[in-house]
mmCIF file of C-alpha atoms and ligand atoms in Angstrom:
data_model
loop_
_atom_site.group_PDB
_atom_site.id
_atom_site.type_symbol
_atom_site.label_atom_id
_atom_site.label_comp_id
_atom_site.label_asym_id
_atom_site.label_seq_id
_atom_site.Cartn_x
_atom_site.Cartn_y
_atom_site.Cartn_z
ATOM 1 C CA UNK O 26 134.867 5.827 144.307
ATOM 2 C CA UNK O 27 135.267 6.311 140.571
ATOM 3 C CA UNK O 28 133.847 9.366 138.787
ATOM 4 C CA UNK O 29 133.030 9.507 135.088
ATOM 5 C CA UNK O 30 136.122 10.748 133.220
ATOM 6 C CA UNK O 31 134.194 13.653 131.728
ATOM 7 C CA UNK O 32 133.625 15.163 135.177
ATOM 8 C CA UNK O 33 137.350 15.708 135.482
ATOM 9 C CA UNK O 34 138.138 17.129 132.050
ATOM 10 C CA UNK O 35 140.535 19.999 132.405
ATOM 11 C CA UNK O 36 143.113 22.030 130.521
ATOM 12 C CA UNK O 37 145.399 24.919 131.372
ATOM 13 C CA UNK O 38 146.377 27.675 128.961
ATOM 14 C CA UNK O 39 148.689 30.638 129.121
ATOM 15 C CA UNK O 40 148.208 33.867 127.156
ATOM 16 C CA UNK O 41 149.820 37.271 127.051
ATOM 17 C CA UNK O 42 148.181 40.681 126.849
ATOM 18 C CA UNK O 43 148.519 42.719 123.707
ATOM 19 C CA UNK O 44 148.637 46.413 122.998
ATOM 20 C CA UNK O 45 147.122 47.857 119.881
ATOM 21 C CA UNK O 46 149.473 49.931 117.761
ATOM 22 C CA UNK O 47 146.475 50.868 115.604
ATOM 23 C CA UNK O 48 143.586 51.049 118.079
ATOM 24 C CA UNK O 49 139.995 50.052 117.831
ATOM 25 C CA UNK O 50 137.364 51.862 119.882
ATOM 26 C CA UNK O 51 133.641 51.236 119.418
ATOM 27 C CA UNK O 52 131.557 48.271 118.286
ATOM 28 C CA UNK O 53 129.934 47.533 114.965
ATOM 29 C CA UNK O 54 126.110 47.518 114.883
ATOM 30 C CA UNK O 55 124.477 44.119 114.801
ATOM 31 C CA UNK O 56 125.923 42.273 117.794
ATOM 32 C CA UNK O 57 128.639 39.639 118.002
ATOM 33 C CA UNK O 58 131.022 42.062 119.740
ATOM 34 C CA UNK O 59 132.694 43.002 116.463
ATOM 35 C CA UNK O 60 134.813 46.192 116.478
ATOM 36 C CA UNK O 61 133.681 49.196 114.474
ATOM 37 C CA UNK O 62 137.169 49.583 113.003
ATOM 38 C CA UNK O 63 140.137 47.287 112.310
ATOM 39 C CA UNK O 64 143.075 47.207 114.709
ATOM 40 C CA UNK O 65 146.643 45.959 114.756
ATOM 41 C CA UNK O 66 148.412 44.861 117.922
ATOM 42 C CA UNK O 67 151.533 43.309 119.303
ATOM 43 C CA UNK O 68 151.296 40.397 121.718
ATOM 44 C CA UNK O 69 153.587 40.952 124.697
ATOM 45 C CA UNK O 70 155.782 38.373 126.359
ATOM 46 C CA UNK O 71 156.730 39.399 129.892
ATOM 47 C CA UNK O 72 153.177 39.524 131.267
ATOM 48 C CA UNK O 73 150.969 36.436 131.439
ATOM 49 C CA UNK O 74 147.605 35.064 132.414
ATOM 50 C CA UNK O 75 147.448 31.378 133.304
ATOM 51 C CA UNK O 76 143.984 29.830 133.353
ATOM 52 C CA UNK O 77 142.854 26.344 134.258
ATOM 53 C CA UNK O 78 139.381 25.160 133.291
ATOM 54 C CA UNK O 79 137.960 21.974 134.804
ATOM 55 C CA UNK O 80 134.553 20.738 133.756
ATOM 56 C CA UNK O 81 133.021 19.081 136.784
ATOM 57 C CA UNK O 82 129.571 17.479 136.667
ATOM 58 C CA UNK O 83 129.245 17.779 140.436
ATOM 59 C CA UNK O 84 129.271 21.605 140.410
ATOM 60 C CA UNK O 85 125.947 23.446 140.564
ATOM 61 C CA UNK O 86 127.326 26.649 139.006
ATOM 62 C CA UNK O 87 130.464 27.801 137.223
ATOM 63 C CA UNK O 88 133.104 29.043 139.626
ATOM 64 C CA UNK O 89 135.762 31.662 138.957
ATOM 65 C CA UNK O 90 138.797 32.152 141.140
ATOM 66 C CA UNK O 91 140.650 35.240 139.899
ATOM 67 C CA UNK O 92 144.061 35.975 141.393
ATOM 68 C CA UNK O 93 143.200 33.726 144.338
ATOM 69 C CA UNK O 94 139.841 35.403 145.081
ATOM 70 C CA UNK O 95 136.566 33.509 144.552
ATOM 71 C CA UNK O 96 134.315 35.776 142.479
ATOM 72 C CA UNK O 97 130.653 36.250 143.466
ATOM 73 C CA UNK O 98 128.210 34.288 141.261
ATOM 74 C CA UNK O 99 126.871 37.557 139.832
ATOM 75 C CA UNK O 100 130.225 39.354 139.487
ATOM 76 C CA UNK O 101 130.613 40.852 136.024
ATOM 77 C CA UNK O 102 133.763 38.944 135.108
ATOM 78 C CA UNK O 103 132.274 35.662 136.323
ATOM 79 C CA UNK O 104 129.111 36.218 134.269
ATOM 80 C CA UNK O 105 131.221 36.989 131.172
ATOM 81 C CA UNK O 106 133.272 33.843 131.748
ATOM 82 C CA UNK O 107 130.096 31.746 132.106
ATOM 83 C CA UNK O 108 128.790 33.146 128.829
ATOM 84 C CA UNK O 109 131.973 31.961 127.097
ATOM 85 C CA UNK O 110 131.612 28.539 128.713
ATOM 86 C CA UNK O 111 127.984 28.372 127.525
ATOM 87 C CA UNK O 112 129.197 28.689 123.929
ATOM 88 C CA UNK O 113 131.724 25.930 124.492
ATOM 89 C CA UNK O 114 129.146 23.692 126.176
ATOM 90 C CA UNK O 115 126.757 24.188 123.260
ATOM 91 C CA UNK O 116 129.466 23.082 120.811
ATOM 92 C CA UNK O 117 130.730 20.181 122.923
ATOM 93 C CA UNK O 118 129.373 16.673 123.232
ATOM 94 C CA UNK O 119 126.084 16.123 125.086
ATOM 95 C CA UNK O 120 127.916 14.906 128.189
ATOM 96 C CA UNK O 121 129.148 18.475 128.762
ATOM 97 C CA UNK O 122 125.932 20.339 127.949
ATOM 98 C CA UNK O 123 124.925 20.640 131.583
ATOM 99 C CA UNK O 124 128.328 20.340 133.217
ATOM 100 C CA UNK O 125 129.598 23.395 135.077
ATOM 101 C CA UNK O 126 133.253 24.334 135.275
ATOM 102 C CA UNK O 127 135.760 25.696 137.729
ATOM 103 C CA UNK O 128 138.051 28.402 136.362
ATOM 104 C CA UNK O 129 141.221 29.323 138.182
ATOM 105 C CA UNK O 130 142.945 32.294 136.575
ATOM 106 C CA UNK O 131 146.004 34.237 137.664
ATOM 107 C CA UNK O 132 147.638 37.333 136.205
ATOM 108 C CA UNK O 133 151.229 38.251 136.961
ATOM 109 C CA UNK O 134 150.461 41.946 136.290
ATOM 110 C CA UNK O 135 147.736 44.429 137.460
ATOM 111 C CA UNK O 136 144.203 43.270 136.621
ATOM 112 C CA UNK O 137 141.610 45.496 134.914
ATOM 113 C CA UNK O 138 143.689 48.646 134.930
ATOM 114 C CA UNK O 139 144.355 49.177 131.242
ATOM 115 C CA UNK O 140 147.055 46.535 130.875
ATOM 116 C CA UNK O 141 144.760 44.396 128.731
ATOM 117 C CA UNK O 142 144.153 41.703 131.331
ATOM 118 C CA UNK O 143 140.795 41.010 129.684
ATOM 119 C CA UNK O 144 142.648 40.264 126.433
ATOM 120 C CA UNK O 145 145.022 37.716 127.954
ATOM 121 C CA UNK O 146 142.320 36.472 130.333
ATOM 122 C CA UNK O 147 139.703 35.668 127.734
ATOM 123 C CA UNK O 148 142.278 34.320 125.272
ATOM 124 C CA UNK O 149 143.554 31.880 127.920
ATOM 125 C CA UNK O 150 140.008 31.040 129.011
ATOM 126 C CA UNK O 151 138.875 30.399 125.439
ATOM 127 C CA UNK O 152 141.745 28.065 124.643
ATOM 128 C CA UNK O 153 141.618 26.208 127.972
ATOM 129 C CA UNK O 154 137.851 25.690 127.867
ATOM 130 C CA UNK O 155 137.818 24.571 124.222
ATOM 131 C CA UNK O 156 140.518 21.997 124.894
ATOM 132 C CA UNK O 157 139.033 20.919 128.238
ATOM 133 C CA UNK O 158 135.806 20.245 126.356
ATOM 134 C CA UNK O 159 137.694 18.087 123.872
ATOM 135 C CA UNK O 160 137.037 20.379 120.906
ATOM 136 C CA UNK O 161 139.689 20.359 118.190
ATOM 137 C CA UNK O 162 139.228 23.969 117.108
ATOM 138 C CA UNK O 163 141.636 26.023 115.008
ATOM 139 C CA UNK O 164 143.259 29.171 116.398
ATOM 140 C CA UNK O 165 140.834 31.171 114.237
ATOM 141 C CA UNK O 166 137.868 29.471 115.907
ATOM 142 C CA UNK O 167 139.346 30.013 119.365
ATOM 143 C CA UNK O 168 139.893 33.683 118.474
ATOM 144 C CA UNK O 169 136.276 34.017 117.337
ATOM 145 C CA UNK O 170 135.135 32.612 120.683
ATOM 146 C CA UNK O 171 137.462 34.919 122.633
ATOM 147 C CA UNK O 172 136.337 37.984 120.631
ATOM 148 C CA UNK O 173 132.710 37.481 121.632
ATOM 149 C CA UNK O 174 133.729 37.961 125.267
ATOM 150 C CA UNK O 175 136.320 40.694 124.807
ATOM 151 C CA UNK O 176 137.206 41.860 121.322
ATOM 152 C CA UNK O 177 140.876 42.497 122.016
ATOM 153 C CA UNK O 178 141.190 38.925 123.367
ATOM 154 C CA UNK O 179 140.972 37.606 119.809
ATOM 155 C CA UNK O 180 144.357 39.240 119.155
ATOM 156 C CA UNK O 181 146.051 37.547 122.132
ATOM 157 C CA UNK O 182 145.257 34.122 120.656
ATOM 158 C CA UNK O 183 148.016 34.838 118.132
ATOM 159 C CA UNK O 184 151.635 35.789 118.639
ATOM 160 C CA UNK O 185 153.702 38.611 117.171
ATOM 161 C CA UNK O 186 151.829 41.314 115.277
ATOM 162 C CA UNK O 187 148.135 40.611 114.907
ATOM 163 C CA UNK O 188 145.226 42.271 113.176
ATOM 164 C CA UNK O 189 141.581 42.156 114.114
ATOM 165 C CA UNK O 190 139.043 43.003 111.455
ATOM 166 C CA UNK O 191 136.311 45.500 112.187
ATOM 167 C CA UNK O 192 133.750 47.568 110.330
ATOM 168 C CA UNK O 193 130.159 47.441 109.163
ATOM 169 C CA UNK O 194 130.503 44.252 107.095
ATOM 170 C CA UNK O 195 133.246 42.587 109.121
ATOM 171 C CA UNK O 196 132.994 39.294 110.969
ATOM 172 C CA UNK O 197 135.737 40.297 113.419
ATOM 173 C CA UNK O 198 138.297 37.732 112.311
ATOM 174 C CA UNK O 199 141.807 37.901 113.751
ATOM 175 C CA UNK O 200 145.090 36.749 112.226
ATOM 176 C CA UNK O 201 148.827 37.065 112.706
ATOM 177 C CA UNK O 202 150.408 39.389 110.142
ATOM 178 C CA UNK O 203 154.077 39.226 111.188
ATOM 179 C CA UNK O 204 156.124 37.162 113.608
ATOM 180 C CA UNK O 205 157.435 38.416 116.972
ATOM 181 C CA UNK O 206 160.924 39.065 115.590
ATOM 182 C CA UNK O 207 159.816 40.970 112.507
ATOM 183 C CA UNK O 208 160.301 44.402 114.096
ATOM 184 C CA UNK O 209 163.023 45.603 116.461
ATOM 185 C CA UNK O 210 160.593 46.649 119.201
ATOM 186 C CA UNK O 211 160.580 46.733 122.964
ATOM 187 C CA UNK O 212 157.718 48.033 125.091
ATOM 188 C CA UNK O 213 158.205 49.735 128.438
ATOM 189 C CA UNK O 214 154.982 49.830 130.442
ATOM 190 C CA UNK O 215 154.964 52.759 132.857
ATOM 191 C CA UNK O 216 152.737 51.535 135.683
ATOM 192 C CA UNK O 217 151.041 54.534 137.287
ATOM 193 C CA UNK O 218 148.615 52.773 139.654
ATOM 194 C CA UNK O 219 147.960 49.276 140.941
ATOM 195 C CA UNK O 220 144.212 50.006 141.196
ATOM 196 C CA UNK O 221 141.484 48.842 138.850
ATOM 197 C CA UNK O 222 140.158 51.430 136.434
ATOM 198 C CA UNK O 223 136.814 53.095 137.110
ATOM 199 C CA UNK O 224 135.357 52.753 133.596
ATOM 200 C CA UNK O 225 135.570 49.458 131.723
ATOM 201 C CA UNK O 226 136.445 49.462 128.045
ATOM 202 C CA UNK O 227 132.961 48.224 127.158
ATOM 203 C CA UNK O 228 131.319 51.092 129.055
ATOM 204 C CA UNK O 229 133.838 53.670 127.834
ATOM 205 C CA UNK O 230 133.258 52.675 124.232
ATOM 206 C CA UNK O 231 129.490 52.675 124.660
ATOM 207 C CA UNK O 232 129.551 56.182 126.110
ATOM 208 C CA UNK O 233 131.916 57.361 123.376
ATOM 209 C CA UNK O 234 129.685 55.958 120.628
ATOM 210 C CA UNK O 235 126.628 57.553 122.188
ATOM 211 C CA UNK O 236 128.052 60.942 123.120
ATOM 212 C CA UNK O 237 131.297 61.867 121.369
ATOM 213 C CA UNK O 238 130.915 64.509 118.667
ATOM 214 C CA UNK O 239 134.104 63.082 117.149
ATOM 215 C CA UNK O 240 133.085 59.416 116.985
ATOM 216 C CA UNK O 241 132.111 59.534 113.288
ATOM 217 C CA UNK O 242 135.449 61.157 112.452
ATOM 218 C CA UNK O 243 137.302 58.460 114.405
ATOM 219 C CA UNK O 244 135.476 55.652 112.573
ATOM 220 C CA UNK O 245 136.180 57.337 109.236
ATOM 221 C CA UNK O 246 139.893 57.793 109.971
ATOM 222 C CA UNK O 247 140.836 54.530 111.730
ATOM 223 C CA UNK O 248 140.788 52.131 108.727
ATOM 224 C CA UNK O 249 143.391 54.185 106.856
ATOM 225 C CA UNK O 250 145.426 54.491 110.025
ATOM 226 C CA UNK O 251 145.327 50.692 110.295
ATOM 227 C CA UNK O 252 146.403 50.216 106.648
ATOM 228 C CA UNK O 253 149.303 52.621 107.049
ATOM 229 C CA UNK O 254 150.371 50.798 110.216
ATOM 230 C CA UNK O 255 150.229 47.433 108.470
ATOM 231 C CA UNK O 256 152.406 48.743 105.635
ATOM 232 C CA UNK O 257 154.919 50.336 108.021
ATOM 233 C CA UNK O 258 155.130 47.133 110.020
ATOM 234 C CA UNK O 259 155.650 44.948 106.958
ATOM 235 C CA UNK O 260 158.343 47.376 105.773
ATOM 236 C CA UNK O 261 160.089 47.033 109.155
ATOM 237 C CA UNK O 262 159.904 50.811 109.591
ATOM 238 C CA UNK O 263 160.144 51.353 113.364
ATOM 239 C CA UNK O 264 159.927 55.138 113.127
ATOM 240 C CA UNK O 265 156.763 55.091 111.071
ATOM 241 C CA UNK O 266 155.188 52.417 113.292
ATOM 242 C CA UNK O 267 155.948 54.605 116.318
ATOM 243 C CA UNK O 268 154.575 57.782 114.754
ATOM 244 C CA UNK O 269 151.379 56.049 113.659
ATOM 245 C CA UNK O 270 150.930 54.328 117.015
ATOM 246 C CA UNK O 271 151.181 57.571 118.953
ATOM 247 C CA UNK O 272 148.770 59.258 116.585
ATOM 248 C CA UNK O 273 146.242 56.404 116.839
ATOM 249 C CA UNK O 274 146.312 56.457 120.641
ATOM 250 C CA UNK O 275 145.886 60.221 120.854
ATOM 251 C CA UNK O 276 143.028 60.152 118.327
ATOM 252 C CA UNK O 277 141.263 57.434 120.322
ATOM 253 C CA UNK O 278 141.646 59.300 123.592
ATOM 254 C CA UNK O 279 140.589 62.616 122.061
ATOM 255 C CA UNK O 280 137.432 60.959 120.764
ATOM 256 C CA UNK O 281 136.684 59.374 124.152
ATOM 257 C CA UNK O 282 137.516 62.531 126.115
ATOM 258 C CA UNK O 283 134.991 64.494 124.099
ATOM 259 C CA UNK O 284 132.379 62.137 125.573
ATOM 260 C CA UNK O 285 133.707 62.661 129.105
ATOM 261 C CA UNK O 286 135.714 59.414 129.204
ATOM 262 C CA UNK O 287 139.156 60.241 130.579
ATOM 263 C CA UNK O 288 141.578 57.393 131.225
ATOM 264 C CA UNK O 289 144.774 59.431 131.468
ATOM 265 C CA UNK O 290 146.026 60.957 134.701
ATOM 266 C CA UNK O 291 148.690 63.518 135.464
ATOM 267 C CA UNK O 292 151.243 60.717 135.673
ATOM 268 C CA UNK O 293 150.247 59.438 132.212
ATOM 269 C CA UNK O 294 150.738 62.899 130.742
ATOM 270 C CA UNK O 295 154.037 63.388 132.566
ATOM 271 C CA UNK O 296 155.262 60.143 130.991
ATOM 272 C CA UNK O 297 153.986 61.256 127.572
ATOM 273 C CA UNK O 298 155.862 64.521 128.011
ATOM 274 C CA UNK O 299 159.053 62.591 128.780
ATOM 275 C CA UNK O 300 158.623 60.339 125.728
ATOM 276 C CA UNK O 301 158.359 63.436 123.569
ATOM 277 C CA UNK O 302 161.308 65.093 125.298
ATOM 278 C CA UNK O 303 163.399 61.964 124.691
ATOM 279 C CA UNK O 304 162.430 62.064 121.042
ATOM 280 C CA UNK O 305 163.418 65.706 120.776
ATOM 281 C CA UNK O 306 166.799 64.781 122.227
ATOM 282 C CA UNK O 307 167.365 62.047 119.644
ATOM 283 C CA UNK O 308 166.110 58.966 121.477
ATOM 284 C CA UNK O 309 163.526 57.289 119.216
ATOM 285 C CA UNK O 310 160.664 56.700 121.647
ATOM 286 C CA UNK O 311 156.936 56.751 120.956
ATOM 287 C CA UNK O 312 153.914 56.463 123.252
ATOM 288 C CA UNK O 313 150.686 54.562 123.249
ATOM 289 C CA UNK O 314 147.954 54.556 125.905
ATOM 290 C CA UNK O 315 145.036 52.157 126.289
ATOM 291 C CA UNK O 316 141.860 52.328 128.351
ATOM 292 C CA UNK O 317 143.747 53.044 131.550
ATOM 293 C CA UNK O 318 146.372 55.374 132.984
ATOM 294 C CA UNK O 319 149.543 53.441 132.101
ATOM 295 C CA UNK O 320 151.693 54.743 129.286
ATOM 296 C CA UNK O 321 153.471 52.260 127.052
ATOM 297 C CA UNK O 322 156.684 53.469 125.488
ATOM 298 C CA UNK O 323 157.801 51.942 122.193
ATOM 299 C CA UNK O 324 161.558 51.812 121.728
ATOM 300 C CA UNK O 325 164.250 49.899 119.856
ATOM 301 C CA UNK O 326 166.172 47.256 121.834
ATOM 302 C CA UNK O 327 169.413 49.242 121.611
ATOM 303 C CA UNK O 328 167.793 52.277 123.285
ATOM 304 C CA UNK O 329 165.830 50.386 125.917
ATOM 305 C CA UNK O 330 168.199 51.062 128.814
ATOM 306 C CA UNK O 331 168.440 54.781 128.060
ATOM 307 C CA UNK O 332 164.662 55.121 127.834
ATOM 308 C CA UNK O 333 164.154 53.145 131.057
ATOM 309 C CA UNK O 334 166.553 55.387 132.937
ATOM 310 C CA UNK O 335 164.546 58.451 131.993
ATOM 311 C CA UNK O 336 161.070 56.998 132.450
ATOM 312 C CA UNK O 337 161.739 55.643 135.932
ATOM 313 C CA UNK O 338 162.405 59.188 137.111
ATOM 314 C CA UNK O 339 159.028 60.520 135.944
ATOM 315 C CA UNK O 340 156.898 61.610 138.940
ATOM 316 C CA UNK O 341 153.917 59.252 139.342
ATOM 317 C CA UNK O 342 155.502 56.351 137.479
ATOM 318 C CA UNK O 343 155.553 53.618 140.139
ATOM 319 C CA UNK O 344 157.506 50.986 138.254
ATOM 320 C CA UNK O 345 158.357 49.824 134.772
ATOM 321 C CA UNK O 346 157.515 46.516 133.102
ATOM 322 C CA UNK O 347 159.568 45.539 130.088
ATOM 323 C CA UNK O 348 157.968 43.503 127.335
ATOM 324 C CA UNK O 349 159.007 42.053 124.002
ATOM 325 C CA UNK O 350 156.835 40.792 121.163
ATOM 326 C CA UNK O 351 155.747 37.318 122.227
ATOM 327 C CA UNK O 352 153.853 34.165 121.376
ATOM 328 C CA UNK O 353 150.146 33.484 121.167
ATOM 329 C CA UNK O 354 147.985 31.518 123.592
ATOM 330 C CA UNK O 355 149.082 27.947 124.215
ATOM 331 C CA UNK O 356 148.289 24.964 126.383
ATOM 332 C CA UNK O 357 150.401 24.087 129.370
ATOM 333 C CA UNK O 358 148.751 20.722 130.033
ATOM 334 C CA UNK O 359 147.681 18.032 127.593
ATOM 335 C CA UNK O 360 144.159 18.134 126.224
ATOM 336 C CA UNK O 361 141.600 16.641 128.588
ATOM 337 C CA UNK O 362 144.171 15.554 131.147
ATOM 338 C CA UNK O 363 142.739 14.734 134.550
ATOM 339 C CA UNK O 364 143.213 17.508 137.091
HETATM 340 C C1 2P0 H 21 142.466 48.266 121.554
HETATM 341 N N1 2P0 H 21 141.230 48.734 123.623
HETATM 342 O O1 2P0 H 21 142.392 48.266 120.307
HETATM 343 C C2 2P0 H 21 141.580 49.226 122.322
HETATM 344 C C3 2P0 H 21 142.306 50.493 122.586
HETATM 345 C C4 2P0 H 21 141.627 49.573 124.670
HETATM 346 C C5 2P0 H 21 142.078 50.797 124.027
HETATM 347 O O2 2P0 H 21 140.342 46.874 122.831
HETATM 348 O O3 2P0 H 21 134.392 45.597 125.483
HETATM 349 O O4 2P0 H 21 138.892 44.432 125.737
HETATM 350 O O5 2P0 H 21 135.862 43.808 126.472
HETATM 351 O O6 2P0 H 21 135.306 43.804 124.018
HETATM 352 O O7 2P0 H 21 138.283 44.783 123.331
HETATM 353 C C6 2P0 H 21 139.995 47.184 125.070
HETATM 354 O O8 2P0 H 21 138.700 46.760 124.866
HETATM 355 O O9 2P0 H 21 136.751 45.580 125.065
HETATM 356 C C7 2P0 H 21 140.545 47.576 123.775
HETATM 357 P P1 2P0 H 21 135.515 44.636 125.278
HETATM 358 P P2 2P0 H 21 138.204 45.257 124.718
HETATM 359 O O10 2P0 H 21 143.263 47.543 122.180
#
């Protein structure tokens, strides 16, 4: 029995998470999921999401299999994935307008626990679904699509060091500003739990915007912080990048904490303490922390082993993941290939 070719259109993409060196936190007014402030990140090789999208005219609903588990039709992640697919369907040819899709996505690192799995997940989903639908979009267009689902995902579309615009008049565009090898940087992720976080980034930001007495100060300060980071990065100044990154993370968390949003745990703070102790003893390490309890230590390649040896002894640090600046999202199967 032969099926129409379109019912079997599929593509597979791989993307890496990213961590922001200059953070964003909060959304611009006016919709579109545009950040309130600009951010600058590094895309991390060493952790990956692989996502296959197959448009299938015989399906009655989109399906999402995440890390081997079929998600309920009304599960939050599945609904967000369907919303992305709706945008792709609307832009695709009429033969796909009503076609549902099966998404099979796997992370090789903890999901939804502050390791930016939504960034790599939606970047891979955006690229795979665009190509499965036969759309010849630029990376900028794929990033725009990814951003609407998860703002930080726009940054994972690109490799190396990436900025994402934000602010009252911004359209939330993302672009690469420097290649993966432009700074001598290694990232040690101190994994402090394998569990999912209790408060999503979207909810944490919403609560912060609504309730933090320091939110206005954060929004006023972050653009300059981003500019200084960009300049330090382009100058290849590891020390300055590290100092600014640690400051940005602590400012973001201070702002969120004042609204009752606490992502750090005792283990996170113990790791932060160790990063600062290393620095005091002459090892150039800096910390950043995202919307979860894992601390990420920034270090030069030559000091990686020394920093690892100290971080793995910190109480509450379960294991370390090592990452290097990596590439952007890319296809792992040809466009529109049959599944
Ligand atoms: C960042 N984070 O700049 C900041 C710092 C986490 C801490 O962007 O609501 O995935 O899904 O668009 O963009 C995580 O939030 O949030 C994030 P949604 P997003 O990396």
